[in-house]
Coordinates of C-alpha atoms in Angstrom, one line a residue:
M28 CA -28.8 29.4 0.4
A29 CA -25.7 27.9 -1.1
G30 CA -23.0 27.0 1.3
S31 CA -21.3 24.2 3.3
L32 CA -23.8 21.8 4.7
Q33 CA -23.7 22.9 8.3
S34 CA -26.2 21.9 11.0
S35 CA -29.4 24.0 11.1
G36 CA -31.7 21.6 13.0
D37 CA -33.0 21.8 16.5
A38 CA -30.3 20.3 18.7
G39 CA -33.0 18.8 21.0
G40 CA -35.3 17.4 18.2
I41 CA -35.0 15.2 15.2
P42 CA -32.0 16.2 13.0
D43 CA -33.1 17.9 9.8
A44 CA -31.9 16.7 6.4
R45 CA -29.0 19.1 6.3
T46 CA -27.8 18.0 9.7
Q47 CA -28.0 14.3 8.6
I48 CA -26.1 15.0 5.4
S49 CA -23.4 16.9 7.3
G50 CA -22.7 13.7 9.3
F51 CA -22.2 11.5 6.3
V52 CA -18.8 9.8 6.2
F53 CA -18.8 10.0 2.4
A54 CA -18.5 13.1 0.4
L55 CA -21.6 14.8 -1.0
L56 CA -21.9 17.5 -3.6
L57 CA -25.0 19.2 -4.9
I58 CA -24.7 20.1 -8.5
D59 CA -26.9 22.5 -10.5
P60 CA -27.9 22.1 -14.2
D61 CA -24.7 23.8 -15.3
L62 CA -22.6 21.3 -13.4
V63 CA -21.6 23.9 -10.9
I64 CA -21.1 22.8 -7.3
V65 CA -23.7 24.5 -5.1
E66 CA -23.2 22.7 -1.7
A67 CA -20.6 20.5 -0.2
N68 CA -20.5 18.6 3.1
H69 CA -17.5 18.2 5.5
A70 CA -16.5 14.8 4.1
A71 CA -16.2 16.5 0.6
E72 CA -13.9 19.0 2.1
D73 CA -11.7 16.2 3.4
L74 CA -11.7 14.1 0.3
L75 CA -11.2 16.9 -2.2
G76 CA -8.7 18.8 0.0
R77 CA -10.6 22.1 -0.3
S78 CA -12.9 24.1 1.9
A79 CA -16.6 24.3 1.0
K80 CA -16.0 28.0 0.2
R81 CA -13.4 27.1 -2.4
L82 CA -15.6 24.3 -3.9
I83 CA -18.8 26.2 -4.2
G84 CA -19.2 28.0 -7.6
Q85 CA -16.6 25.7 -9.3
Q86 CA -17.4 23.4 -12.2
V87 CA -17.4 19.9 -11.0
R88 CA -15.3 18.9 -14.0
D89 CA -12.6 21.4 -12.9
I90 CA -12.4 19.8 -9.5
L91 CA -12.6 16.1 -10.7
Q92 CA -10.7 15.1 -13.9
F93 CA -11.9 11.7 -15.0
A94 CA -9.5 9.4 -16.8
D95 CA -12.5 7.8 -18.5
D96 CA -14.2 10.2 -21.0
R97 CA -17.4 8.3 -20.7
I98 CA -17.9 9.6 -17.2
A99 CA -17.8 13.2 -18.4
Q100 CA -20.2 12.3 -21.2
R101 CA -22.6 10.8 -18.7
L102 CA -22.5 13.9 -16.6
S103 CA -23.6 16.0 -19.6
H104 CA -26.9 14.2 -19.6
E105 CA -29.1 15.8 -17.0
D106 CA -31.2 12.8 -16.2
A107 CA -28.5 10.1 -16.3
Q108 CA -27.8 8.1 -13.2
L109 CA -24.3 6.9 -12.6
V110 CA -22.7 4.3 -10.3
A111 CA -18.9 3.6 -10.6
R112 CA -16.5 1.9 -8.3
G113 CA -12.7 2.1 -8.3
L114 CA -12.7 5.0 -10.7
P115 CA -9.4 6.8 -11.4
V116 CA -9.8 10.5 -10.8
S117 CA -7.3 13.3 -10.7
I118 CA -7.9 15.7 -7.8
G119 CA -5.5 18.6 -8.0
D120 CA -2.0 17.0 -8.6
K121 CA -3.0 13.6 -7.2
T122 CA -4.7 10.7 -8.8
R123 CA -6.8 8.4 -6.6
L124 CA -9.4 5.7 -6.9
I125 CA -12.9 6.7 -5.8
N126 CA -16.4 5.2 -5.7
L127 CA -18.9 7.6 -7.4
T128 CA -22.7 7.9 -7.7
V129 CA -24.7 10.6 -9.5
S130 CA -28.4 10.8 -8.8
P131 CA -30.8 13.2 -10.6
L132 CA -33.5 15.0 -8.6
P133 CA -36.8 14.5 -10.4
S134 CA -38.4 17.4 -8.6
H135 CA -35.6 19.8 -9.8
P136 CA -34.7 18.9 -13.5
G137 CA -31.0 19.2 -14.1
W138 CA -30.0 19.1 -10.5
R139 CA -28.0 16.2 -9.2
V140 CA -26.6 14.8 -6.0
C141 CA -23.1 13.4 -6.3
T142 CA -21.5 11.2 -3.7
L143 CA -17.8 10.2 -3.6
S144 CA -15.8 7.9 -1.3
D145 CA -12.3 6.8 -1.3
A146 CA -12.2 3.3 -2.8
G147 CA -9.5 2.4 -0.3
Q148 CA -12.2 2.5 2.4
D149 CA -13.2 -0.9 1.3
D150 CA -9.8 -2.2 2.5
M151 CA -11.0 -2.8 6.0
S152 CA -13.8 -5.1 5.0
R153 CA -11.6 -6.9 2.4
S154 CA -9.0 -7.4 5.1
D155 CA -11.6 -8.9 7.4
E156 CA -12.7 -11.3 4.6
A157 CA -9.1 -12.2 3.9
S158 CA -8.4 -12.9 7.5
A159 CA -11.5 -15.1 7.7
S160 CA -10.4 -17.1 4.6
L161 CA -7.0 -17.7 6.3
A162 CA -8.4 -18.9 9.6
A163 CA -8.8 -22.5 8.4
P164 CA -5.2 -22.7 6.9
A165 CA -3.9 -21.3 10.2
I166 CA -5.6 -24.0 12.2
L167 CA -4.3 -26.6 9.8
A168 CA -0.8 -25.1 10.2
H169 CA -1.0 -25.6 13.9
E170 CA -1.8 -29.3 13.4
I171 CA 1.2 -29.7 11.0
K172 CA 3.7 -28.3 13.6
N173 CA 3.6 -31.4 15.8
P174 CA 4.6 -34.0 13.1
L175 CA 7.2 -31.5 11.9
A176 CA 8.8 -31.5 15.3
A177 CA 8.7 -35.3 15.3
I178 CA 10.4 -35.4 11.9
R179 CA 13.1 -33.1 13.1
G180 CA 13.7 -35.1 16.2
A181 CA 13.9 -38.3 14.3
G182 CA 16.4 -36.8 11.9
Q183 CA 18.6 -35.8 14.9
L184 CA 18.5 -39.3 16.3
I185 CA 19.4 -40.8 12.9
A186 CA 22.3 -38.3 12.6
R187 CA 24.0 -39.8 15.8
K188 CA 24.4 -43.1 14.0
L189 CA 25.7 -41.8 10.7
D190 CA 29.2 -41.1 9.5
E191 CA 30.1 -37.5 9.0
G192 CA 29.8 -37.8 5.3
D193 CA 26.2 -38.8 5.5
K194 CA 25.1 -36.3 8.0
R195 CA 24.5 -33.7 5.3
L196 CA 21.3 -35.5 4.5
T197 CA 20.0 -35.2 8.0
N198 CA 21.1 -31.6 8.1
M199 CA 19.1 -31.1 4.9
I200 CA 16.0 -32.6 6.6
A201 CA 16.5 -30.3 9.6
D202 CA 16.9 -27.2 7.3
E203 CA 13.8 -28.0 5.3
V204 CA 11.7 -28.7 8.4
D205 CA 12.8 -25.3 9.9
R206 CA 11.9 -23.6 6.6
I207 CA 8.4 -25.1 6.6
A208 CA 8.0 -24.2 10.3
R209 CA 8.9 -20.5 9.6
L210 CA 6.3 -20.5 6.8
I211 CA 3.7 -22.0 9.2
D212 CA 4.5 -19.4 11.8
R213 CA 3.7 -16.7 9.2
M214 CA 0.5 -18.4 8.2
Q215 CA -0.6 -18.5 11.8
E216 CA 0.2 -14.9 12.3
L217 CA -1.7 -13.9 9.2
G218 CA -4.7 -15.9 10.2
S219 CA -4.8 -14.7 13.8
S220 CA -7.6 -12.6 15.0
K221 CA -5.7 -11.3 18.0
Q222 CA -5.0 -7.6 18.0
E223 CA -2.2 -6.1 20.0
P224 CA -3.0 -3.1 22.2
L225 CA -2.5 0.4 20.8
A226 CA -0.7 3.2 22.5
P227 CA 1.0 6.5 21.6
V228 CA 4.1 5.8 19.5
N229 CA 6.8 8.2 18.3
L230 CA 6.7 7.5 14.6
H231 CA 10.2 8.8 13.8
Q232 CA 11.8 6.8 16.5
S233 CA 10.1 3.6 15.1
I234 CA 11.2 4.5 11.5
R235 CA 14.8 5.1 12.5
S236 CA 14.9 1.8 14.5
A237 CA 13.6 0.0 11.4
M238 CA 16.1 1.7 9.2
A239 CA 18.9 0.8 11.4
T240 CA 17.9 -2.9 11.3
V241 CA 17.6 -2.8 7.5
R242 CA 20.9 -1.0 7.0
A243 CA 22.7 -3.7 9.0
A244 CA 21.3 -6.4 6.8
A245 CA 21.4 -4.5 3.5
K246 CA 25.2 -4.0 3.5
D247 CA 25.2 -0.9 1.4
R248 CA 23.0 -2.4 -1.3
A249 CA 20.9 0.9 -1.3
E250 CA 21.1 4.3 0.3
L251 CA 18.3 4.9 2.9
V252 CA 17.2 8.5 3.1
E253 CA 14.7 10.1 5.5
E254 CA 12.6 13.2 4.9
F255 CA 10.6 13.8 8.1
D256 CA 8.1 16.4 9.3
P257 CA 9.5 17.1 12.8
S258 CA 6.2 18.5 14.0
L259 CA 4.2 15.3 13.7
P260 CA 2.4 14.1 16.9
D261 CA 2.6 10.5 18.2
V262 CA 0.6 8.0 16.3
S263 CA -1.9 5.4 17.6
A264 CA -0.1 2.1 17.0
N265 CA 1.5 -1.0 18.5
K266 CA 5.2 -0.2 18.5
D267 CA 6.4 -3.8 17.7
A268 CA 3.8 -4.2 14.9
L269 CA 4.7 -0.8 13.4
E270 CA 8.4 -1.6 13.3
Q271 CA 7.7 -5.0 11.8
V272 CA 5.7 -3.3 9.1
L273 CA 8.4 -0.8 8.4
I274 CA 11.2 -3.4 8.3
N275 CA 9.2 -5.5 5.8
L276 CA 8.5 -2.6 3.5
L277 CA 12.1 -1.2 3.7
S278 CA 13.6 -4.6 3.1
N279 CA 11.4 -5.1 0.1
A280 CA 12.3 -1.7 -1.2
V281 CA 16.0 -2.4 -0.9
D282 CA 15.6 -5.7 -2.8
A283 CA 13.4 -3.9 -5.4
C284 CA 16.0 -1.2 -6.3
E285 CA 19.1 -3.3 -6.1
G286 CA 19.6 -3.2 -9.9
A287 CA 19.1 0.5 -10.2
E288 CA 22.1 2.7 -11.2
S289 CA 22.0 4.5 -7.8
P290 CA 19.7 2.4 -5.6
E291 CA 17.9 4.6 -3.1
V292 CA 15.0 4.1 -0.6
M293 CA 13.4 7.2 0.9
V294 CA 11.0 7.4 3.8
R295 CA 8.9 10.6 4.0
T296 CA 6.4 11.6 6.7
R297 CA 3.8 14.4 6.7
F298 CA 0.5 15.5 8.1
V299 CA -2.2 15.5 5.5
S300 CA -5.0 17.5 7.1
G301 CA -6.7 18.4 3.8
L302 CA -6.5 14.9 2.3
A303 CA -7.0 12.9 5.4
A304 CA -8.1 9.3 4.7
N305 CA -11.1 8.0 6.6
V306 CA -12.0 4.4 7.5
M307 CA -14.9 2.9 9.3
R308 CA -13.9 1.4 12.7
L309 CA -16.2 0.3 15.4
G310 CA -19.1 2.0 13.6
R311 CA -17.5 5.4 13.4
S312 CA -15.3 7.4 11.0
V313 CA -11.7 7.6 12.0
R314 CA -9.4 10.2 10.5
L315 CA -6.0 9.0 9.4
P316 CA -4.0 12.2 8.8
I317 CA -0.4 10.9 9.5
E318 CA 1.2 9.7 6.4
V319 CA 4.3 7.6 5.9
T320 CA 5.5 6.9 2.3
I321 CA 8.3 4.6 1.4
Y322 CA 9.8 5.2 -2.1
D323 CA 12.3 3.1 -4.1
N324 CA 13.7 3.8 -7.5
G325 CA 13.6 0.2 -8.7
P326 CA 11.9 -1.0 -11.9
G327 CA 8.6 -1.6 -10.1
L328 CA 6.3 -4.6 -10.0
D329 CA 4.7 -6.5 -12.9
P330 CA 1.6 -4.3 -13.7
D331 CA -0.5 -7.5 -13.6
L332 CA 0.3 -7.9 -9.9
G333 CA -0.4 -4.3 -8.9
D334 CA -4.1 -4.9 -7.9
H335 CA -3.3 -8.1 -6.0
I336 CA 0.0 -7.2 -4.2
F337 CA -1.5 -7.4 -0.7
E338 CA -3.2 -10.7 -1.3
P339 CA -1.7 -13.9 0.3
F340 CA 0.6 -15.9 -1.9
V341 CA 1.0 -13.2 -4.5
T342 CA 4.7 -12.4 -5.1
S343 CA 7.1 -11.2 -7.7
K344 CA 10.2 -12.7 -6.0
K345 CA 11.6 -15.9 -7.4
N346 CA 11.7 -17.7 -4.0
G347 CA 9.1 -15.6 -2.3
Q348 CA 6.1 -17.0 -0.4
G349 CA 3.8 -14.1 -0.9
L350 CA 2.9 -13.6 2.8
G351 CA 5.0 -10.5 3.7
L352 CA 2.8 -7.8 2.2
A353 CA -0.4 -9.6 3.2
L354 CA 0.9 -9.6 6.8
V355 CA 1.9 -6.0 6.5
K356 CA -1.7 -5.1 5.5
K357 CA -3.1 -7.1 8.3
L358 CA -0.9 -5.4 10.9
V359 CA -1.7 -1.9 9.5
A360 CA -5.4 -2.7 9.6
D361 CA -5.1 -4.0 13.1
M362 CA -3.8 -0.6 14.1
G363 CA -6.8 1.1 12.4
G364 CA -4.7 2.3 9.5
R365 CA -4.5 1.9 5.8
I366 CA -1.8 1.0 3.3
S367 CA -1.8 1.5 -0.4
Y368 CA 0.6 0.8 -3.3
R369 CA 1.2 3.0 -6.4
R370 CA 3.7 3.1 -9.2
D371 CA 4.8 6.6 -10.4
E372 CA 6.2 5.9 -13.9
A373 CA 6.8 9.6 -14.5
R374 CA 9.4 9.7 -11.7
G375 CA 10.4 6.1 -11.9
L376 CA 9.4 5.4 -8.3
T377 CA 7.4 2.7 -6.5
L378 CA 5.4 4.0 -3.5
F379 CA 4.0 2.2 -0.4
R380 CA 1.9 4.7 1.6
I381 CA 0.6 4.2 5.1
H382 CA -2.0 6.3 6.9
L383 CA -2.3 6.2 10.6
A384 CA -4.4 7.9 13.3
R385 CA -2.9 10.4 15.7
A386 CA -2.7 9.3 19.3
D387 CA -5.5 10.7 21.5

């Protein structure tokens, strides 16, 4: 019988196929020869933002609008297999990147099993790889700190024997040493495997604290606006790390929109039960239904940087070091969350979106 893939096995025995499929962390759709959805599991309901009852009986091409026409053409071939990663797909009024497989069932000609997963689920493993690749530079940075301190101390000793007019050179030495030391501190933080403990955190209090800090430094360069869902529960986070993430993103947004006619940065929060993101953490699927989006109306990033914006040493700023957003991603990942970047050209907005788990 067509329907949501609910459990129908013996609770005390080996789970049957339907029970196993129901537990998948990726979305699964069963499609008949007419490309009509016949069954959908729980993960499909989450990913597509619709209940199984609303999905079943719909044409798959009405639910998933593919930007690449070749995908739709492949779907029209009953025996064609398909594997695609990072595929742009419109689901309702949203466009997102998904990983897609389509597998024909030889025993039932024309029938296919379609699996989908949010391409952003790969972020956690990529973040782990990036942290591992930064471990060696972080160790090297630690070794550099000692000679830097010696250079600074030597400069201070020399300064005592110089005339006032020549002290600007030793001051320059001290300033450059301090700048390198700050860079090394960030390298060490980025390469650290230490994770701060998580606890229930009032999201809106953290956002307002970060906005107050940025407002004090921004000096009216942009208007900061909030649009909050007051019913949100506490999030599972580290308060200091969360506020550091927000300060970094808000400061970047203020810088990014400075040349706009009416520079504005907005922070929006909401609960996304239907479109909750999922990540794998400690071998289990974790729902991330609490969303924070930071918008700015600046011109946006160079499109060539868009896919690499969270990588270390990638920056669009003239004097930037390219560590800020890499650190932001690491801190969000350490809290079990996800962060993504998108440019909305139609509205002229740049978006950074964070998804967090609710506190237990």
